[in-house]
PDB file of C-alpha atoms in Angstrom:
ATOM      1  CA  MET A 277    -115.925  48.888  92.223  1.00  0.00           C
ATOM      2  CA  VAL A 278    -115.310  49.915  88.607  1.00  0.00           C
ATOM      3  CA  PRO A 279    -111.482  49.818  88.771  1.00  0.00           C
ATOM      4  CA  LYS A 280    -111.643  46.298  90.238  1.00  0.00           C
ATOM      5  CA  LYS A 281    -113.860  45.141  87.377  1.00  0.00           C
ATOM      6  CA  LEU A 282    -111.517  46.775  84.870  1.00  0.00           C
ATOM      7  CA  LYS A 283    -108.532  45.034  86.447  1.00  0.00           C
ATOM      8  CA  GLN A 284    -110.368  41.701  86.187  1.00  0.00           C
ATOM      9  CA  LEU A 285    -111.085  42.257  82.492  1.00  0.00           C
ATOM     10  CA  GLU A 286    -107.462  43.252  81.962  1.00  0.00           C
ATOM     11  CA  LEU A 287    -106.284  40.045  83.626  1.00  0.00           C
ATOM     12  CA  ILE A 288    -108.619  37.942  81.456  1.00  0.00           C
ATOM     13  CA  PHE A 289    -107.440  39.784  78.333  1.00  0.00           C
ATOM     14  CA  VAL A 290    -103.760  39.296  79.176  1.00  0.00           C
ATOM     15  CA  LYS A 291    -104.386  35.633  80.038  1.00  0.00           C
ATOM     16  CA  GLY A 292    -106.178  35.100  76.724  1.00  0.00           C
ATOM     17  CA  LYS A 293    -103.410  36.887  74.844  1.00  0.00           C
ATOM     18  CA  VAL A 294    -100.754  34.705  76.454  1.00  0.00           C
ATOM     19  CA  ASP A 295    -102.826  31.599  75.675  1.00  0.00           C
ATOM     20  CA  ILE A 296    -103.109  32.554  72.002  1.00  0.00           C
ATOM     21  CA  VAL A 297     -99.388  33.344  71.784  1.00  0.00           C
ATOM     22  CA  SER A 298     -98.424  30.041  73.417  1.00  0.00           C
ATOM     23  CA  LYS A 299    -100.749  28.092  71.102  1.00  0.00           C
ATOM     24  CA  PHE A 300     -99.310  29.922  68.089  1.00  0.00           C
ATOM     25  CA  ALA A 301     -95.764  29.179  69.282  1.00  0.00           C
ATOM     26  CA  ASN A 302     -96.672  25.511  69.740  1.00  0.00           C
ATOM     27  CA  LEU A 303     -98.037  25.355  66.188  1.00  0.00           C
ATOM     28  CA  ILE A 304     -94.857  26.910  64.785  1.00  0.00           C
ATOM     29  CA  LEU A 305     -92.658  24.563  66.832  1.00  0.00           C
ATOM     30  CA  CYS A 306     -94.698  21.548  65.702  1.00  0.00           C
ATOM     31  CA  GLY A 307     -94.435  22.700  62.076  1.00  0.00           C
ATOM     32  CA  VAL A 308     -90.669  23.123  62.367  1.00  0.00           C
ATOM     33  CA  TRP A 309     -90.314  19.778  64.143  1.00  0.00           C
ATOM     34  CA  THR A 310     -92.292  17.772  61.555  1.00  0.00           C
ATOM     35  CA  SER A 311     -90.734  19.376  58.436  1.00  0.00           C
TER      36      SER A 311
END
């Protein structure tokens, strides 16, 4: 039960991390594109 919950949290954390990285990359790309 506990390992499954941990795995779920890990998945959410990784997903959130990827989301932040992709958003950051988009901001940088937009900044480069407009300048």
